[in-house]
Amino acid sequence: MTGLLPPPRPALDDRTGPGADGLDFVAIDVETANARRGSICAIGAAVVRDGAVVSTHSWLTRPPAGLDHFDGINVALHGITPDMVADQPTFAVRLDQLLEVTGGLPFVAHNAAFDIGALREACVAVDREWPTTDYACSLIMARRALDLISYRLPMVAAECGVALAAHHEAGSDALACAHVVLEIARRRGADNLGGLLTGLQVLTGRLEAAAWQGCRSTSSYTGPQLPDVAADADPEHPLYGQVMVFTGALSIRRQDAWDTVARCGAVVEKGVNKRTTMLVVGDGFAGHDPADFWTGKAAKAVHWREKGHRIEVLTEGDLIDLLAETRTSGVRDVVPA
């Protein structure tokens, strides 16, 4: 069995199979006994249909023979010991259970390269063909959709308002992954997995009996484009001359927000630095201290404020109030509906 790439295939939303018509997928997570990916000792799954979690599963399993020693560092992470799995079903049995509950739906995992790689290696160890499935990575999706210091599952879950009951418990991680994807889909206005991936410029992975292709982002994606400051902006507008940076999701597209403030005379920049005068924080942020918001830009704002640079922190509501000031100058088309 090799990792040869299969021929190009249509995206999920161009097909009629599972996951094409709605938010239907199975979030999975595996825990391993040692540094070998195939040493799977636990499998978690959260089945999502029509945008709702309909079942959750968490199984302990005996790792494949030859990969079944437990390293202390792994035990310290997940708490699973050799005695706990000694009487559990084999990986081959648990794989059948996993495939039964997934019902042909695409997989999603946080850092799918690890989880899918673990399934591949474990299948080889027990002389099983790799299962056939499309898959996506919520880590890659989060990097496209969110602006964080770290994209580890606990940080992404916290950003998305998702409870993570017990990190490194397979069922808990799978459930958190499922809710993260659902929250990203909500923020992006996506009603099916294929459309969400397309909007994020993420290519699905594909696992087949003797071949695989990884989930990855497309190199052609450039994201929103920084606008030029409007030459005819009203110099009396409160945003005129401000150097503005945005972090977190807003109720409007990032590009629309950038274009709007640029028409008011603000300079838009992607990163916080000593020139920044305003940081707009989305995702329903209601405070005024960037230290309370977990993104890289917020952390940099804290850094520069501590050095004496004045950076005003705005909520989305604050921004809307300032944009409304344009109506006093007769310019009414710059406030997004």
mmCIF file with all atom_site columns, N, CA and C in Angstrom, residues 13-45:
data_model
loop_
_atom_site.group_PDB
_atom_site.id
_atom_site.type_symbol
_atom_site.label_atom_id
_atom_site.label_alt_id
_atom_site.label_comp_id
_atom_site.label_asym_id
_atom_site.label_entity_id
_atom_site.label_seq_id
_atom_site.pdbx_PDB_ins_code
_atom_site.Cartn_x
_atom_site.Cartn_y
_atom_site.Cartn_z
_atom_site.occupancy
_atom_site.B_iso_or_equiv
_atom_site.pdbx_formal_charge
_atom_site.auth_seq_id
_atom_site.auth_comp_id
_atom_site.auth_asym_id
_atom_site.auth_atom_id
_atom_site.pdbx_PDB_model_num
ATOM 1  N N  . ASP A 1 13 ? -19.067 19.745 -3.081 1.00 0.00 ? 13 ASP A N  1
ATOM 2  C CA . ASP A 1 13 ? -20.314 20.400 -3.465 1.00 0.00 ? 13 ASP A CA 1
ATOM 3  C C  . ASP A 1 13 ? -20.604 20.258 -4.953 1.00 0.00 ? 13 ASP A C  1
ATOM 4  N N  . ASP A 1 14 ? -19.719 19.609 -5.714 1.00 0.00 ? 14 ASP A N  1
ATOM 5  C CA . ASP A 1 14 ? -20.010 19.336 -7.122 1.00 0.00 ? 14 ASP A CA 1
ATOM 6  C C  . ASP A 1 14 ? -20.528 17.917 -7.319 1.00 0.00 ? 14 ASP A C  1
ATOM 7  N N  . ARG A 1 15 ? -20.652 17.177 -6.215 1.00 0.00 ? 15 ARG A N  1
ATOM 8  C CA . ARG A 1 15 ? -21.094 15.792 -6.318 1.00 0.00 ? 15 ARG A CA 1
ATOM 9  C C  . ARG A 1 15 ? -22.417 15.609 -5.605 1.00 0.00 ? 15 ARG A C  1
ATOM 10 N N  . THR A 1 16 ? -22.948 14.416 -5.696 1.00 0.00 ? 16 THR A N  1
ATOM 11 C CA . THR A 1 16 ? -24.246 14.151 -5.086 1.00 0.00 ? 16 THR A CA 1
ATOM 12 C C  . THR A 1 16 ? -24.140 13.193 -3.920 1.00 0.00 ? 16 THR A C  1
ATOM 13 N N  . GLY A 1 17 ? -22.937 12.854 -3.506 1.00 0.00 ? 17 GLY A N  1
ATOM 14 C CA . GLY A 1 17 ? -22.737 11.904 -2.425 1.00 0.00 ? 17 GLY A CA 1
ATOM 15 C C  . GLY A 1 17 ? -22.938 12.535 -1.062 1.00 0.00 ? 17 GLY A C  1
ATOM 16 N N  . PRO A 1 18 ? -22.640 11.752 0.022  1.00 0.00 ? 18 PRO A N  1
ATOM 17 C CA . PRO A 1 18 ? -22.807 12.256 1.376  1.00 0.00 ? 18 PRO A CA 1
ATOM 18 C C  . PRO A 1 18 ? -22.017 13.533 1.594  1.00 0.00 ? 18 PRO A C  1
ATOM 19 N N  . GLY A 1 19 ? -22.621 14.462 2.300  1.00 0.00 ? 19 GLY A N  1
ATOM 20 C CA . GLY A 1 19 ? -21.955 15.717 2.602  1.00 0.00 ? 19 GLY A CA 1
ATOM 21 C C  . GLY A 1 19 ? -22.195 16.797 1.574  1.00 0.00 ? 19 GLY A C  1
ATOM 22 N N  . ALA A 1 20 ? -22.781 16.434 0.405  1.00 0.00 ? 20 ALA A N  1
ATOM 23 C CA . ALA A 1 20 ? -22.959 17.422 -0.656 1.00 0.00 ? 20 ALA A CA 1
ATOM 24 C C  . ALA A 1 20 ? -24.211 18.258 -0.452 1.00 0.00 ? 20 ALA A C  1
ATOM 25 N N  . ASP A 1 21 ? -25.230 17.689 0.212  1.00 0.00 ? 21 ASP A N  1
ATOM 26 C CA . ASP A 1 21 ? -26.521 18.360 0.285  1.00 0.00 ? 21 ASP A CA 1
ATOM 27 C C  . ASP A 1 21 ? -26.766 19.075 1.610  1.00 0.00 ? 21 ASP A C  1
ATOM 28 N N  . GLY A 1 22 ? -25.940 18.870 2.594  1.00 0.00 ? 22 GLY A N  1
ATOM 29 C CA . GLY A 1 22 ? -26.171 19.494 3.884  1.00 0.00 ? 22 GLY A CA 1
ATOM 30 C C  . GLY A 1 22 ? -24.944 19.378 4.751  1.00 0.00 ? 22 GLY A C  1
ATOM 31 N N  . LEU A 1 23 ? -25.067 19.895 5.966  1.00 0.00 ? 23 LEU A N  1
ATOM 32 C CA . LEU A 1 23 ? -23.972 19.758 6.911  1.00 0.00 ? 23 LEU A CA 1
ATOM 33 C C  . LEU A 1 23 ? -24.018 18.364 7.518  1.00 0.00 ? 23 LEU A C  1
ATOM 34 N N  . ASP A 1 24 ? -23.549 17.417 6.733  1.00 0.00 ? 24 ASP A N  1
ATOM 35 C CA . ASP A 1 24 ? -23.534 16.012 7.113  1.00 0.00 ? 24 ASP A CA 1
ATOM 36 C C  . ASP A 1 24 ? -22.095 15.514 7.099  1.00 0.00 ? 24 ASP A C  1
ATOM 37 N N  . PHE A 1 25 ? -21.597 15.090 8.240  1.00 0.00 ? 25 PHE A N  1
ATOM 38 C CA . PHE A 1 25 ? -20.230 14.576 8.325  1.00 0.00 ? 25 PHE A CA 1
ATOM 39 C C  . PHE A 1 25 ? -20.054 13.857 9.650  1.00 0.00 ? 25 PHE A C  1
ATOM 40 N N  . VAL A 1 26 ? -18.914 13.222 9.818  1.00 0.00 ? 26 VAL A N  1
ATOM 41 C CA . VAL A 1 26 ? -18.583 12.568 11.079 1.00 0.00 ? 26 VAL A CA 1
ATOM 42 C C  . VAL A 1 26 ? -17.246 13.115 11.567 1.00 0.00 ? 26 VAL A C  1
ATOM 43 N N  . ALA A 1 27 ? -17.256 13.766 12.695 1.00 0.00 ? 27 ALA A N  1
ATOM 44 C CA . ALA A 1 27 ? -16.014 14.227 13.305 1.00 0.00 ? 27 ALA A CA 1
ATOM 45 C C  . ALA A 1 27 ? -15.383 13.063 14.053 1.00 0.00 ? 27 ALA A C  1
ATOM 46 N N  . ILE A 1 28 ? -14.091 12.846 13.847 1.00 0.00 ? 28 ILE A N  1
ATOM 47 C CA . ILE A 1 28 ? -13.417 11.725 14.499 1.00 0.00 ? 28 ILE A CA 1
ATOM 48 C C  . ILE A 1 28 ? -12.170 12.215 15.232 1.00 0.00 ? 28 ILE A C  1
ATOM 49 N N  . ASP A 1 29 ? -11.731 11.400 16.178 1.00 0.00 ? 29 ASP A N  1
ATOM 50 C CA . ASP A 1 29 ? -10.476 11.648 16.872 1.00 0.00 ? 29 ASP A CA 1
ATOM 51 C C  . ASP A 1 29 ? -9.915  10.308 17.319 1.00 0.00 ? 29 ASP A C  1
ATOM 52 N N  . VAL A 1 30 ? -8.595  10.170 17.248 1.00 0.00 ? 30 VAL A N  1
ATOM 53 C CA . VAL A 1 30 ? -7.947  8.963  17.760 1.00 0.00 ? 30 VAL A CA 1
ATOM 54 C C  . VAL A 1 30 ? -6.885  9.352  18.769 1.00 0.00 ? 30 VAL A C  1
ATOM 55 N N  . GLU A 1 31 ? -6.668  8.483  19.730 1.00 0.00 ? 31 GLU A N  1
ATOM 56 C CA . GLU A 1 31 ? -5.567  8.613  20.675 1.00 0.00 ? 31 GLU A CA 1
ATOM 57 C C  . GLU A 1 31 ? -4.646  7.418  20.477 1.00 0.00 ? 31 GLU A C  1
ATOM 58 N N  . THR A 1 32 ? -3.349  7.625  20.682 1.00 0.00 ? 32 THR A N  1
ATOM 59 C CA . THR A 1 32 ? -2.378  6.572  20.404 1.00 0.00 ? 32 THR A CA 1
ATOM 60 C C  . THR A 1 32 ? -1.594  6.203  21.653 1.00 0.00 ? 32 THR A C  1
ATOM 61 N N  . ALA A 1 33 ? -1.098  4.980  21.657 1.00 0.00 ? 33 ALA A N  1
ATOM 62 C CA . ALA A 1 33 ? -0.379  4.457  22.822 1.00 0.00 ? 33 ALA A CA 1
ATOM 63 C C  . ALA A 1 33 ? 1.066   4.921  22.873 1.00 0.00 ? 33 ALA A C  1
ATOM 64 N N  . ASN A 1 34 ? 1.636   5.234  21.698 1.00 0.00 ? 34 ASN A N  1
ATOM 65 C CA . ASN A 1 34 ? 3.042   5.619  21.642 1.00 0.00 ? 34 ASN A CA 1
ATOM 66 C C  . ASN A 1 34 ? 3.262   6.529  20.438 1.00 0.00 ? 34 ASN A C  1
ATOM 67 N N  . ALA A 1 35 ? 4.506   6.739  20.071 1.00 0.00 ? 35 ALA A N  1
ATOM 68 C CA . ALA A 1 35 ? 4.821   7.668  18.992 1.00 0.00 ? 35 ALA A CA 1
ATOM 69 C C  . ALA A 1 35 ? 4.416   7.158  17.618 1.00 0.00 ? 35 ALA A C  1
ATOM 70 N N  . ARG A 1 36 ? 4.143   5.889  17.470 1.00 0.00 ? 36 ARG A N  1
ATOM 71 C CA . ARG A 1 36 ? 3.670   5.343  16.200 1.00 0.00 ? 36 ARG A CA 1
ATOM 72 C C  . ARG A 1 36 ? 2.202   5.697  16.002 1.00 0.00 ? 36 ARG A C  1
ATOM 73 N N  . ARG A 1 37 ? 1.889   6.302  14.864 1.00 0.00 ? 37 ARG A N  1
ATOM 74 C CA . ARG A 1 37 ? 0.512   6.739  14.636 1.00 0.00 ? 37 ARG A CA 1
ATOM 75 C C  . ARG A 1 37 ? -0.481  5.578  14.650 1.00 0.00 ? 37 ARG A C  1
ATOM 76 N N  . GLY A 1 38 ? -0.039  4.419  14.210 1.00 0.00 ? 38 GLY A N  1
ATOM 77 C CA . GLY A 1 38 ? -0.960  3.288  14.147 1.00 0.00 ? 38 GLY A CA 1
ATOM 78 C C  . GLY A 1 38 ? -1.280  2.655  15.475 1.00 0.00 ? 38 GLY A C  1
ATOM 79 N N  . SER A 1 39 ? -0.685  3.145  16.552 1.00 0.00 ? 39 SER A N  1
ATOM 80 C CA . SER A 1 39 ? -0.902  2.530  17.872 1.00 0.00 ? 39 SER A CA 1
ATOM 81 C C  . SER A 1 39 ? -2.186  3.047  18.510 1.00 0.00 ? 39 SER A C  1
ATOM 82 N N  . ILE A 1 40 ? -3.265  2.970  17.782 1.00 0.00 ? 40 ILE A N  1
ATOM 83 C CA . ILE A 1 40 ? -4.543  3.547  18.232 1.00 0.00 ? 40 ILE A CA 1
ATOM 84 C C  . ILE A 1 40 ? -5.073  2.781  19.440 1.00 0.00 ? 40 ILE A C  1
ATOM 85 N N  . CYS A 1 41 ? -5.362  3.526  20.509 1.00 0.00 ? 41 CYS A N  1
ATOM 86 C CA . CYS A 1 41 ? -5.919  2.912  21.717 1.00 0.00 ? 41 CYS A CA 1
ATOM 87 C C  . CYS A 1 41 ? -7.301  3.473  22.061 1.00 0.00 ? 41 CYS A C  1
ATOM 88 N N  . ALA A 1 42 ? -7.747  4.476  21.325 1.00 0.00 ? 42 ALA A N  1
ATOM 89 C CA . ALA A 1 42 ? -9.088  5.036  21.539 1.00 0.00 ? 42 ALA A CA 1
ATOM 90 C C  . ALA A 1 42 ? -9.553  5.715  20.261 1.00 0.00 ? 42 ALA A C  1
ATOM 91 N N  . ILE A 1 43 ? -10.847 5.613  20.008 1.00 0.00 ? 43 ILE A N  1
ATOM 92 C CA . ILE A 1 43 ? -11.461 6.250  18.838 1.00 0.00 ? 43 ILE A CA 1
ATOM 93 C C  . ILE A 1 43 ? -12.719 6.971  19.299 1.00 0.00 ? 43 ILE A C  1
ATOM 94 N N  . GLY A 1 44 ? -12.878 8.209  18.864 1.00 0.00 ? 44 GLY A N  1
ATOM 95 C CA . GLY A 1 44 ? -14.092 8.957  19.156 1.00 0.00 ? 44 GLY A CA 1
ATOM 96 C C  . GLY A 1 44 ? -14.759 9.387  17.865 1.00 0.00 ? 44 GLY A C  1
ATOM 97 N N  . ALA A 1 45 ? -16.076 9.517  17.896 1.00 0.00 ? 45 ALA A N  1
ATOM 98 C CA . ALA A 1 45 ? -16.815 9.948  16.706 1.00 0.00 ? 45 ALA A CA 1
ATOM 99 C C  . ALA A 1 45 ? -18.046 10.730 17.134 1.00 0.00 ? 45 ALA A C  1
#
